[in-house]
């Protein structure tokens, strides 16, 4: 059969038999592909260097009659080596890979691959706050799934005011005025920027961002399982 060649990122890997691995790859044009990488755990394997975690690769595979395709070529395009030099960034990377693998179906669109590449780029930048990266990633998952909160009007449909305090209504996915609410207009503005797709490097430059991240992250963490199967 004619081999398929595309770009791919490893979402998950499982050791198989003595020297093989089963890899779940995210691609731009074939969704998620599960491949058998034969002999990849051997010291002299020609495939091993092309299917590292936290990397983008050009991969070639042949589909068979079963569920698994067979990996026949792998060439490293870019390796985000700074990630693995920091244990906190590495652990967050593992967590986000696992989450993306879980929430995507077998045929996710190419936007999910772009999300993962942008996530690796952010994690590879040591000056970026990792909790900001986590918040940004959760927000993009919600946005791509069509669950962006209403950041312009209250749950009652009124415009948000510049000098009020707010609580969040998770049923309506909107803010509601509350005298002792934990969210200020600054939080809401920061969330607008986050859900608009601005990259973490841009968000970190927002004045006072470091004081807004944790509250916004807690909010996004609560939204996520309510709207996306995690």
Short mmCIF file of N, CA and C in Angstrom, two decimals, residues 3-81:
data_model
loop_
_atom_site.label_atom_id
_atom_site.label_comp_id
_atom_site.label_asym_id
_atom_site.label_seq_id
_atom_site.Cartn_x
_atom_site.Cartn_y
_atom_site.Cartn_z
N UNK A 3 2.39 4.62 1.16
CA UNK A 3 2.53 5.22 2.49
C UNK A 3 1.92 6.62 2.54
N UNK A 4 1.47 7.01 3.71
CA UNK A 4 0.97 8.35 3.98
C UNK A 4 2.07 9.12 4.69
N UNK A 5 2.35 10.34 4.21
CA UNK A 5 3.37 11.18 4.83
C UNK A 5 2.71 12.47 5.29
N UNK A 6 2.95 12.86 6.53
CA UNK A 6 2.35 14.06 7.09
C UNK A 6 3.17 14.53 8.27
N UNK A 7 2.74 15.62 8.89
CA UNK A 7 3.36 16.06 10.15
C UNK A 7 2.63 15.41 11.30
N UNK A 8 3.31 15.26 12.42
CA UNK A 8 2.65 14.68 13.57
C UNK A 8 3.33 15.03 14.88
N UNK A 9 2.56 15.00 15.95
CA UNK A 9 3.06 15.19 17.32
C UNK A 9 2.57 14.01 18.14
N UNK A 10 3.46 13.45 18.94
CA UNK A 10 3.10 12.31 19.79
C UNK A 10 2.25 12.80 20.96
N UNK A 11 1.02 12.28 21.07
CA UNK A 11 0.16 12.57 22.20
C UNK A 11 0.35 11.56 23.33
N UNK A 12 0.56 10.32 22.95
CA UNK A 12 0.69 9.26 23.95
C UNK A 12 1.52 8.12 23.36
N UNK A 13 2.16 7.36 24.25
CA UNK A 13 2.94 6.21 23.79
C UNK A 13 2.87 5.11 24.83
N UNK A 14 2.84 3.87 24.34
CA UNK A 14 2.75 2.70 25.21
C UNK A 14 3.77 1.67 24.74
N UNK A 15 4.57 1.19 25.65
CA UNK A 15 5.53 0.15 25.30
C UNK A 15 4.79 -1.12 24.90
N UNK A 16 5.32 -1.80 23.90
CA UNK A 16 4.66 -3.00 23.37
C UNK A 16 5.73 -4.04 23.05
N UNK A 17 5.51 -5.25 23.57
CA UNK A 17 6.47 -6.33 23.41
C UNK A 17 7.86 -5.87 23.87
N UNK A 18 8.92 -6.42 23.28
CA UNK A 18 10.25 -6.15 23.83
C UNK A 18 10.84 -4.82 23.38
N UNK A 19 10.56 -4.39 22.17
CA UNK A 19 11.25 -3.20 21.65
C UNK A 19 10.34 -2.25 20.89
N UNK A 20 9.05 -2.53 20.84
CA UNK A 20 8.13 -1.70 20.05
C UNK A 20 7.40 -0.70 20.94
N UNK A 21 6.71 0.23 20.28
CA UNK A 21 5.82 1.16 20.98
C UNK A 21 4.59 1.39 20.12
N UNK A 22 3.46 1.58 20.78
CA UNK A 22 2.25 2.05 20.11
C UNK A 22 2.13 3.54 20.40
N UNK A 23 2.07 4.33 19.33
CA UNK A 23 2.04 5.78 19.45
C UNK A 23 0.70 6.33 18.99
N UNK A 24 0.18 7.30 19.72
CA UNK A 24 -0.97 8.07 19.26
C UNK A 24 -0.45 9.40 18.77
N UNK A 25 -0.64 9.67 17.48
CA UNK A 25 -0.10 10.88 16.85
C UNK A 25 -1.24 11.83 16.47
N UNK A 26 -1.03 13.10 16.69
CA UNK A 26 -1.97 14.12 16.24
C UNK A 26 -1.43 14.72 14.96
N UNK A 27 -2.25 14.70 13.92
CA UNK A 27 -1.82 15.20 12.61
C UNK A 27 -2.78 16.29 12.12
N UNK A 28 -2.36 17.11 11.16
CA UNK A 28 -3.24 18.17 10.67
C UNK A 28 -4.31 17.70 9.70
N UNK A 29 -4.06 16.56 9.05
CA UNK A 29 -4.96 16.14 7.97
C UNK A 29 -5.55 14.75 8.12
N UNK A 30 -5.14 14.02 9.16
CA UNK A 30 -5.68 12.68 9.40
C UNK A 30 -6.17 12.50 10.83
N UNK A 31 -6.35 13.60 11.54
CA UNK A 31 -6.80 13.52 12.91
C UNK A 31 -5.79 12.80 13.78
N UNK A 32 -6.31 11.95 14.66
CA UNK A 32 -5.43 11.15 15.51
C UNK A 32 -5.18 9.80 14.83
N UNK A 33 -3.91 9.40 14.81
CA UNK A 33 -3.52 8.15 14.17
C UNK A 33 -2.74 7.32 15.18
N UNK A 34 -3.13 6.06 15.32
CA UNK A 34 -2.39 5.15 16.19
C UNK A 34 -1.51 4.27 15.32
N UNK A 35 -0.22 4.27 15.65
CA UNK A 35 0.74 3.53 14.83
C UNK A 35 1.57 2.61 15.70
N UNK A 36 2.03 1.53 15.08
CA UNK A 36 2.98 0.63 15.72
C UNK A 36 4.38 1.02 15.24
N UNK A 37 5.23 1.41 16.17
CA UNK A 37 6.61 1.76 15.84
C UNK A 37 7.49 0.57 16.21
N UNK A 38 7.82 -0.22 15.22
CA UNK A 38 8.56 -1.46 15.48
C UNK A 38 10.03 -1.17 15.78
N UNK A 39 10.51 -1.78 16.84
CA UNK A 39 11.92 -1.68 17.22
C UNK A 39 12.36 -0.31 17.68
N UNK A 40 11.41 0.58 17.98
CA UNK A 40 11.76 1.96 18.28
C UNK A 40 12.50 2.11 19.61
N UNK A 41 12.40 1.10 20.48
CA UNK A 41 13.09 1.18 21.76
C UNK A 41 14.50 0.60 21.71
N UNK A 42 14.91 0.13 20.56
CA UNK A 42 16.28 -0.36 20.42
C UNK A 42 17.24 0.82 20.30
N UNK A 43 18.46 0.63 20.80
CA UNK A 43 19.45 1.71 20.84
C UNK A 43 19.75 2.27 19.46
N UNK A 44 19.74 1.45 18.44
CA UNK A 44 20.12 1.89 17.09
C UNK A 44 18.91 2.11 16.17
N UNK A 45 17.73 2.25 16.75
CA UNK A 45 16.53 2.45 15.95
C UNK A 45 16.60 3.75 15.16
N UNK A 46 16.29 3.68 13.88
CA UNK A 46 16.27 4.87 13.02
C UNK A 46 15.00 5.69 13.23
N UNK A 47 14.00 5.12 13.88
CA UNK A 47 12.74 5.82 14.09
C UNK A 47 12.74 6.63 15.38
N UNK A 48 13.53 6.20 16.37
CA UNK A 48 13.42 6.75 17.72
C UNK A 48 13.59 8.27 17.77
N UNK A 49 14.58 8.80 17.06
CA UNK A 49 14.84 10.23 17.12
C UNK A 49 13.76 11.08 16.50
N UNK A 50 12.89 10.48 15.72
CA UNK A 50 11.84 11.23 15.04
C UNK A 50 10.51 11.22 15.74
N UNK A 51 10.41 10.52 16.86
CA UNK A 51 9.12 10.45 17.57
C UNK A 51 9.31 10.74 19.06
N UNK A 52 10.12 11.73 19.35
CA UNK A 52 10.30 12.18 20.73
C UNK A 52 9.05 12.93 21.19
N UNK A 53 8.79 12.90 22.50
CA UNK A 53 7.77 13.77 23.06
C UNK A 53 8.22 15.22 22.93
N UNK A 54 7.27 16.13 22.89
CA UNK A 54 7.53 17.56 22.78
C UNK A 54 8.32 17.90 21.52
N UNK A 55 7.90 17.31 20.42
CA UNK A 55 8.55 17.59 19.14
C UNK A 55 7.52 17.53 18.02
N UNK A 56 7.87 18.15 16.89
CA UNK A 56 7.09 18.06 15.66
C UNK A 56 7.90 17.22 14.69
N UNK A 57 7.26 16.26 14.05
CA UNK A 57 7.98 15.35 13.16
C UNK A 57 7.26 15.19 11.83
N UNK A 58 8.04 14.83 10.82
CA UNK A 58 7.45 14.36 9.57
C UNK A 58 7.40 12.84 9.68
N UNK A 59 6.22 12.28 9.54
CA UNK A 59 6.06 10.85 9.74
C UNK A 59 5.49 10.19 8.49
N UNK A 60 5.86 8.94 8.29
CA UNK A 60 5.29 8.13 7.22
C UNK A 60 4.73 6.86 7.80
N UNK A 61 3.53 6.50 7.38
CA UNK A 61 2.92 5.27 7.92
C UNK A 61 2.10 4.59 6.84
N UNK A 62 1.88 3.32 7.04
CA UNK A 62 1.05 2.51 6.14
C UNK A 62 -0.10 1.93 6.94
N UNK A 63 -1.30 2.13 6.45
CA UNK A 63 -2.47 1.57 7.12
C UNK A 63 -2.64 0.11 6.71
N UNK A 64 -2.98 -0.71 7.70
CA UNK A 64 -3.27 -2.11 7.43
C UNK A 64 -4.74 -2.38 7.58
N UNK A 65 -5.08 -3.62 7.79
CA UNK A 65 -6.49 -3.99 7.93
C UNK A 65 -7.02 -3.73 9.34
N UNK A 66 -6.11 -3.69 10.31
CA UNK A 66 -6.54 -3.49 11.69
C UNK A 66 -6.58 -2.02 12.08
N UNK A 67 -6.70 -1.80 13.38
CA UNK A 67 -6.80 -0.44 13.91
C UNK A 67 -5.47 0.30 13.82
N UNK A 68 -4.37 -0.43 13.98
CA UNK A 68 -3.05 0.18 14.02
C UNK A 68 -2.45 0.31 12.63
N UNK A 69 -1.89 1.48 12.34
CA UNK A 69 -1.04 1.64 11.16
C UNK A 69 0.39 1.27 11.56
N UNK A 70 1.27 1.18 10.58
CA UNK A 70 2.67 0.86 10.86
C UNK A 70 3.53 2.06 10.51
N UNK A 71 4.30 2.53 11.47
CA UNK A 71 5.20 3.65 11.24
C UNK A 71 6.39 3.17 10.43
N UNK A 72 6.67 3.83 9.31
CA UNK A 72 7.80 3.40 8.47
C UNK A 72 8.89 4.47 8.36
N UNK A 73 8.59 5.71 8.73
CA UNK A 73 9.62 6.76 8.71
C UNK A 73 9.25 7.84 9.70
N UNK A 74 10.27 8.50 10.23
CA UNK A 74 10.06 9.59 11.17
C UNK A 74 11.28 10.52 11.13
N UNK A 75 11.02 11.77 10.81
CA UNK A 75 12.11 12.75 10.74
C UNK A 75 11.76 13.94 11.62
N UNK A 76 12.67 14.25 12.54
CA UNK A 76 12.44 15.35 13.47
C UNK A 76 12.46 16.69 12.74
N UNK A 77 11.40 17.48 12.93
CA UNK A 77 11.35 18.82 12.36
C UNK A 77 11.77 19.86 13.40
N UNK A 78 11.22 19.73 14.60
CA UNK A 78 11.57 20.67 15.68
C UNK A 78 11.40 19.98 17.02
N UNK A 79 12.40 20.12 17.86
CA UNK A 79 12.36 19.55 19.21
C UNK A 79 12.41 20.71 20.22
N UNK A 80 11.44 20.75 21.12
CA UNK A 80 11.36 21.82 22.11
C UNK A 80 12.14 21.39 23.36
N UNK A 81 13.45 21.47 23.27
CA UNK A 81 14.31 20.89 24.30
C UNK A 81 14.30 21.65 25.62
#
